mmCIF file of C-alpha atoms in Angstrom:
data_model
loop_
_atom_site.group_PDB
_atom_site.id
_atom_site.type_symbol
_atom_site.label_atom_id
_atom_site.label_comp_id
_atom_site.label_asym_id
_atom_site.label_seq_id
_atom_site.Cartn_x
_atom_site.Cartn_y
_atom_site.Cartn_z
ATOM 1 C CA UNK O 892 3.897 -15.063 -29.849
ATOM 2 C CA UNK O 893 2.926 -12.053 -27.104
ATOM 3 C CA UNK O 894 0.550 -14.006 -25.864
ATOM 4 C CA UNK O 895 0.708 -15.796 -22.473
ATOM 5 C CA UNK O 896 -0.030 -19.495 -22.110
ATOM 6 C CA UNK O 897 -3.007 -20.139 -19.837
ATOM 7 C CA UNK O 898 -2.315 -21.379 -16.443
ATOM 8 C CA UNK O 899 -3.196 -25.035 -16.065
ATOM 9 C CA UNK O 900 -6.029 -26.649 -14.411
ATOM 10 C CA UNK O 901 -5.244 -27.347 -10.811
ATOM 11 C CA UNK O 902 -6.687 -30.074 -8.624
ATOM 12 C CA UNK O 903 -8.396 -28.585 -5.916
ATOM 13 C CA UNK O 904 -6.367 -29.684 -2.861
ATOM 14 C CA UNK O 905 -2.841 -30.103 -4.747
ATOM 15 C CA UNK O 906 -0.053 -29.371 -2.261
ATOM 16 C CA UNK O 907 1.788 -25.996 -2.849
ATOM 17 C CA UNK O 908 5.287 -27.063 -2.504
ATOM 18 C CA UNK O 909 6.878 -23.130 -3.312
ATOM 19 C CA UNK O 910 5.619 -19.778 -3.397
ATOM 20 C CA UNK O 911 7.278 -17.535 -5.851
ATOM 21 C CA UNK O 912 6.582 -13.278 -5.080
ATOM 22 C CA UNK O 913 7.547 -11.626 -8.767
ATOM 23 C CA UNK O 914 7.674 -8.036 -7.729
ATOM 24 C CA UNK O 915 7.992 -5.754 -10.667
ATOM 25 C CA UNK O 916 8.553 -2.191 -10.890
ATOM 26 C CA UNK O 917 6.349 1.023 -11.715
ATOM 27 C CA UNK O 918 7.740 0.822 -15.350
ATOM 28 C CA UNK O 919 8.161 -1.930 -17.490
ATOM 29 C CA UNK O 920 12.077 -1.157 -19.658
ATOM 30 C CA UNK O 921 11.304 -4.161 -21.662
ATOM 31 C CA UNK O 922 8.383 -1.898 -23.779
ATOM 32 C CA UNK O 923 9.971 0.699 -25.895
ATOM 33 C CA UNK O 924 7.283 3.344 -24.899
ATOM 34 C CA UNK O 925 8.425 2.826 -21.504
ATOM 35 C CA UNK O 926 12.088 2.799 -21.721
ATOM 36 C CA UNK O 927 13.152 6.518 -21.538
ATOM 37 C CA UNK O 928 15.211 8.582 -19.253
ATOM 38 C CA UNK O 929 11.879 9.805 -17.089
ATOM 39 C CA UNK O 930 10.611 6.300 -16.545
ATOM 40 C CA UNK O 931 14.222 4.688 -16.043
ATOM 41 C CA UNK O 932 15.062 7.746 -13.388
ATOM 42 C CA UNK O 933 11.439 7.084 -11.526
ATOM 43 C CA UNK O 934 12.380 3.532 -11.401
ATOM 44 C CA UNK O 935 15.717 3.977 -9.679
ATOM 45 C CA UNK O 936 14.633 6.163 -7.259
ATOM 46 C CA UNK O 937 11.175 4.039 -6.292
ATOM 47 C CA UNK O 938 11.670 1.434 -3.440
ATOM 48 C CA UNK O 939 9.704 -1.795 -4.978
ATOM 49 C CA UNK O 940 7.548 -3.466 -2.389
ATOM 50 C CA UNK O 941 9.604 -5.867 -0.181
ATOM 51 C CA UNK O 942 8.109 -9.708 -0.971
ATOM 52 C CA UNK O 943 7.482 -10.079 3.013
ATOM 53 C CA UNK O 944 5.138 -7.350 2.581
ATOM 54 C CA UNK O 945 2.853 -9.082 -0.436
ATOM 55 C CA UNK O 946 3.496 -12.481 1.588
ATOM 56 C CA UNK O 947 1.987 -11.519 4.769
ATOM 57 C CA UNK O 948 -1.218 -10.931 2.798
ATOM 58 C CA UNK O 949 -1.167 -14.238 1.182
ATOM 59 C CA UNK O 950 -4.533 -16.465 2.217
ATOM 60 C CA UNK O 951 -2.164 -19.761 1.619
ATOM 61 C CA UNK O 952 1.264 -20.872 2.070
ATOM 62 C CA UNK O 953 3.722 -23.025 1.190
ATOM 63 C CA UNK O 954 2.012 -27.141 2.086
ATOM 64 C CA UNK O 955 -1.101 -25.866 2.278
ATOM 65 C CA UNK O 956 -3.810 -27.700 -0.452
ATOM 66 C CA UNK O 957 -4.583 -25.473 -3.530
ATOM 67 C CA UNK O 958 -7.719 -23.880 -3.358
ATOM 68 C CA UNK O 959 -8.954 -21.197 -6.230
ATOM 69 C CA UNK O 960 -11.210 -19.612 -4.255
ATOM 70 C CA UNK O 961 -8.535 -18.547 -1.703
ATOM 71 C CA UNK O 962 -6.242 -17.499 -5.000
ATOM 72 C CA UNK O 963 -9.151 -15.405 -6.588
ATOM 73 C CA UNK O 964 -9.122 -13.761 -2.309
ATOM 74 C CA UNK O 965 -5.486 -13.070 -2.112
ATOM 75 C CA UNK O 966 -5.788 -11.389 -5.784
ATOM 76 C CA UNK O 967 -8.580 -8.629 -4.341
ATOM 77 C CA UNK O 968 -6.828 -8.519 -1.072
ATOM 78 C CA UNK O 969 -3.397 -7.772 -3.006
ATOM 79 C CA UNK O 970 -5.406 -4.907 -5.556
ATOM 80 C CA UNK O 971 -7.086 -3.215 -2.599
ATOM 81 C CA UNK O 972 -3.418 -1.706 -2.308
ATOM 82 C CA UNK O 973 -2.809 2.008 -2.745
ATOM 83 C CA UNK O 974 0.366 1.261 -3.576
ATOM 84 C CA UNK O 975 0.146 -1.796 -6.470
ATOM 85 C CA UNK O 976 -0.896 -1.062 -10.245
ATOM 86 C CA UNK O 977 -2.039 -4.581 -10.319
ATOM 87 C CA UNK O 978 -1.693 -8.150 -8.985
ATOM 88 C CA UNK O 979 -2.050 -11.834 -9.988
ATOM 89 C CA UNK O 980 -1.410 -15.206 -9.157
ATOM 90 C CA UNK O 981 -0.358 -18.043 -11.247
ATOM 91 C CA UNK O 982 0.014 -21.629 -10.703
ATOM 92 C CA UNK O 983 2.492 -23.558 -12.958
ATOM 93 C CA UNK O 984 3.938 -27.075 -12.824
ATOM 94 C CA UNK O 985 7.721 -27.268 -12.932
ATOM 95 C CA UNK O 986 9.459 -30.588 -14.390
ATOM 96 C CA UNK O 987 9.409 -32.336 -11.086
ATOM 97 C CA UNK O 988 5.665 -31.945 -11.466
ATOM 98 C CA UNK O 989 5.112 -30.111 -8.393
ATOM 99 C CA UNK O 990 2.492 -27.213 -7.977
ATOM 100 C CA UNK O 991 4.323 -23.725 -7.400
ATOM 101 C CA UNK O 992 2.456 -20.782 -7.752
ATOM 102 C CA UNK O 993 3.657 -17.642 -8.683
ATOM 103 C CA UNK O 994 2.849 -14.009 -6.924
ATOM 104 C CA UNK O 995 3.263 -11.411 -9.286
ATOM 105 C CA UNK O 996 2.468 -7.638 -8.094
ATOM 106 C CA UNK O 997 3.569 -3.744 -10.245
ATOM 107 C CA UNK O 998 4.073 -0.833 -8.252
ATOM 108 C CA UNK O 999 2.478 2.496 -8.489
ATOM 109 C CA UNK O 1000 4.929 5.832 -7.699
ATOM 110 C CA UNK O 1001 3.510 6.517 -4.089
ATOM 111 C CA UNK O 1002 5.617 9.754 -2.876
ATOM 112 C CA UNK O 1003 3.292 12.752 -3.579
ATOM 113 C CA UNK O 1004 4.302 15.870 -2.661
ATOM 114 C CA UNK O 1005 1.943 18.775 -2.032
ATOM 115 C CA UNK O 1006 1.799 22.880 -2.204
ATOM 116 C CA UNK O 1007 -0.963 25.137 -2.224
ATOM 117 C CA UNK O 1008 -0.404 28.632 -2.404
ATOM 118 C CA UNK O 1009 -2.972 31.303 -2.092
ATOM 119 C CA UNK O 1010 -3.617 35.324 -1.286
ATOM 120 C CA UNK O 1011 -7.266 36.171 -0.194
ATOM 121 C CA UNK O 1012 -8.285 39.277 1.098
ATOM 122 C CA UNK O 1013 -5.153 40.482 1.853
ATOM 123 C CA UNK O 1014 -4.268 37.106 3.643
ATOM 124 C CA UNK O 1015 -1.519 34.451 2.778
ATOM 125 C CA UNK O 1016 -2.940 31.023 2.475
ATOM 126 C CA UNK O 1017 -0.007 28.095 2.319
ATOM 127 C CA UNK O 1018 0.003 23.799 2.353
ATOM 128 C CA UNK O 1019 2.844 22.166 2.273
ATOM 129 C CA UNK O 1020 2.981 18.204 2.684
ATOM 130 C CA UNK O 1021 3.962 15.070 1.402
ATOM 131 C CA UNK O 1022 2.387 11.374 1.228
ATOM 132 C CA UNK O 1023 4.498 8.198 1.071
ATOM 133 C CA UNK O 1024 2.072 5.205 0.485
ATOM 134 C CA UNK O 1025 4.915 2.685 0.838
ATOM 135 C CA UNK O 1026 7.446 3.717 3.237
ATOM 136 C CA UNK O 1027 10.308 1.894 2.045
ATOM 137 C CA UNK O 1028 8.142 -0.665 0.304
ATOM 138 C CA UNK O 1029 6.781 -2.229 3.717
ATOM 139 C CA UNK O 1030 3.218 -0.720 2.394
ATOM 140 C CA UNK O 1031 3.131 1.860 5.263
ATOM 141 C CA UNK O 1032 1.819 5.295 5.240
ATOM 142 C CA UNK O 1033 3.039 7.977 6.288
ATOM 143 C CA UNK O 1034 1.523 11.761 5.565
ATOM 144 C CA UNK O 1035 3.659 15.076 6.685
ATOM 145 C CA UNK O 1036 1.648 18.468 6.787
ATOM 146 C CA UNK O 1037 1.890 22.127 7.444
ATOM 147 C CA UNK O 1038 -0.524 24.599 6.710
ATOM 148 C CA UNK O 1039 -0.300 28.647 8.055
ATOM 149 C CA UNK O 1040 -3.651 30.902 7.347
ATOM 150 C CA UNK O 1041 -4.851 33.727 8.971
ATOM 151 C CA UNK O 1042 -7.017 31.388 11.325
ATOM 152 C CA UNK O 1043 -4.738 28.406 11.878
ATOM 153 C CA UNK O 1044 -1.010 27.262 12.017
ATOM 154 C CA UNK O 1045 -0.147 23.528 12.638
ATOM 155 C CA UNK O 1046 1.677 20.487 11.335
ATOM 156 C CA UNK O 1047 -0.218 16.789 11.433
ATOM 157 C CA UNK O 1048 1.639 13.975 11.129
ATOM 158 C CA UNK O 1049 -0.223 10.744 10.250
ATOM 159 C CA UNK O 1050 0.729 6.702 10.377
ATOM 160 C CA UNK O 1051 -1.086 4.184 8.863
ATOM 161 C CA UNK O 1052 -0.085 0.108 8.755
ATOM 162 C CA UNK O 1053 -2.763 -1.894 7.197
ATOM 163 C CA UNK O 1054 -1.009 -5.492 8.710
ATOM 164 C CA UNK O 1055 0.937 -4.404 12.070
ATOM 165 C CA UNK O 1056 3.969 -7.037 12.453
ATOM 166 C CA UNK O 1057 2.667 -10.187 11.246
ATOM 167 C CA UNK O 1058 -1.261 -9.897 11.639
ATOM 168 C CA UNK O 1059 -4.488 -8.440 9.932
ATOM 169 C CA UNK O 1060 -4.814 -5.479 12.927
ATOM 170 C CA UNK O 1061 -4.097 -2.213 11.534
ATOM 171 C CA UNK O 1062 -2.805 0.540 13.388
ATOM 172 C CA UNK O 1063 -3.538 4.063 12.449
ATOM 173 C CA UNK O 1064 -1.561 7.196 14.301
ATOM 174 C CA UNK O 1065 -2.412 11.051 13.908
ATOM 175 C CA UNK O 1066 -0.520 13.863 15.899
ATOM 176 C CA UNK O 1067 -2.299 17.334 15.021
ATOM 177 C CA UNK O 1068 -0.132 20.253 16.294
ATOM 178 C CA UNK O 1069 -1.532 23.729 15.945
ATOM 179 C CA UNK O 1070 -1.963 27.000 16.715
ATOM 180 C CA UNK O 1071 -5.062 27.004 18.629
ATOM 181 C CA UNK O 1072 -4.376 23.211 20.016
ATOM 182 C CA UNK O 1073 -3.462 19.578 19.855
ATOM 183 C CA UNK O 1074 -5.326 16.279 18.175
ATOM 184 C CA UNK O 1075 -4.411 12.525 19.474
ATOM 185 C CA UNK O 1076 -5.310 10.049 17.914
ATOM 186 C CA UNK O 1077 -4.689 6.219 17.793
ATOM 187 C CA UNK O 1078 -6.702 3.161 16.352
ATOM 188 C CA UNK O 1079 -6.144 -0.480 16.134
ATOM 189 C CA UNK O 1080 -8.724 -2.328 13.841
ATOM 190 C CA UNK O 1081 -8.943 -6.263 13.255
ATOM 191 C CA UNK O 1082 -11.739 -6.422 10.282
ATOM 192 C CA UNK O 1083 -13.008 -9.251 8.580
ATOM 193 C CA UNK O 1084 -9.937 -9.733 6.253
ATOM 194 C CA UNK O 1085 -11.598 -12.816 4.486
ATOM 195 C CA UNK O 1086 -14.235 -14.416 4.068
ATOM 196 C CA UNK O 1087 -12.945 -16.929 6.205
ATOM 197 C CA UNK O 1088 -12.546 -14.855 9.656
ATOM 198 C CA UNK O 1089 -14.766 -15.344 12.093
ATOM 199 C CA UNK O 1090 -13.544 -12.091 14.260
ATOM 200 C CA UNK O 1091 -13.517 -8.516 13.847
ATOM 201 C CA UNK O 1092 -13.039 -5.848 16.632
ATOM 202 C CA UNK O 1093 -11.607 -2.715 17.374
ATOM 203 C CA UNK O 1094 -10.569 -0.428 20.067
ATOM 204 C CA UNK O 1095 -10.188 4.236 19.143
ATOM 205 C CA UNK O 1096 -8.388 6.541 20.966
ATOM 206 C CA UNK O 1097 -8.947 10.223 21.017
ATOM 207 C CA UNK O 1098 -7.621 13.400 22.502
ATOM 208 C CA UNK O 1099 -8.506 16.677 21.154
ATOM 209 C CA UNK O 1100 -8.088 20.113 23.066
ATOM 210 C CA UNK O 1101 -8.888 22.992 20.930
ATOM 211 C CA UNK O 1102 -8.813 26.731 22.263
ATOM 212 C CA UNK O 1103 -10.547 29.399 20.753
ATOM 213 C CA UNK O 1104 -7.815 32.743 19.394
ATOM 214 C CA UNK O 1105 -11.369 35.347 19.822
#
């Protein structure tokens, strides 16, 4: 009775006529093993992944003739995704008879904090940062850091957007701060997204001025 049916057999070039995203969250309430004051807490305060986000990664859309090989794509594309537990699609047929296929995607908790702590002869060693994988479930990234040592103090701040606006370029940001000087950085990057693009490209900026404390 647990078991799910099997998804029909679909016609290769069936029109799509909806696209249902099912985004679920990191835990599942419904299981008893998962329905406890820890895992209902981590649910409220985790941001699940906005559906424009998992639809801008979609190889098909809605009109477009089904194709499986495009589905079994989408399904790696979607899993390649720090920030998703796990992905599938599934077509069904509602009673009008018309092909809709459903998105379905589980979050992972992405906000990792960080701090290091250590003594070493006679010097104070100290990391403090945090990581957020899917800035407010747009599947941005955004990394914080500050670390103080007897060599080196600085903050970084890095960006990453694996789809910037609607497209396949990502952009990638890092601001280095420190003590003994400054690092730049910015990167866009178009790379074969399927196995259907015919383009790649990309274009690295870099600025990096370090001065020696001897």
């Amino acid at each position: 009775a647990d078991e799910e049916p099997e998804a029909p057999e679909v016609p290769e070039g069936t029109p799509i006529a909806s696209i249902v995203i099912v985004e679920e969250n990191i835990f599942d309430l419904s299981k008893e093993d998962e329905n406890n004051w820890l895992y209902r807490w981590m649910n409220r305060l985790h941001i699940v992944t906005k559906p424009k986000t998992i639809e801008r990664q979609l190889l098909f859309s809605e009109g477009d003739g089904y194709d499986q090989r495009l589905v079994d794509e989408t399904e790696r594309i979607l899993r390649q995704n720090k920030y998703l537990y796990d992905a599938a699609i599934k077509p069904a047929f509602n009673p009008e008879g018309e092909l809709e296929v459903e998105v379905h995607t589980r979050d992972l908790w992405t906000l990792t904090p960080e701090l290091t702590l250590s003594r070493e002869g006679g010097e104070n060693k100290s990391e403090i940062g945090i990581e957020e994988s899917n800035l407010f479930g747009t599947g941005q990234q955004v990394v914080i850091t500050h670390t103080d040592d007897v060599e080196r103090r600085g903050n970084v701040f890095e960006y990453y957007d694996r789809q910037l606006g609607a497209s396949w370029v990502s952009l990638r940001l890092l601001l280095a701060d420190n003590s003994d000087g400054h690092s730049r950085l910015m990167s866009l990057i178009k790379p074969f997204h399927s196995l259907d693009a015919r383009t790649a490209g990309g274009l690295t900026l870099f600025d990096d001025d370090r001065r020696s404390t001897f």
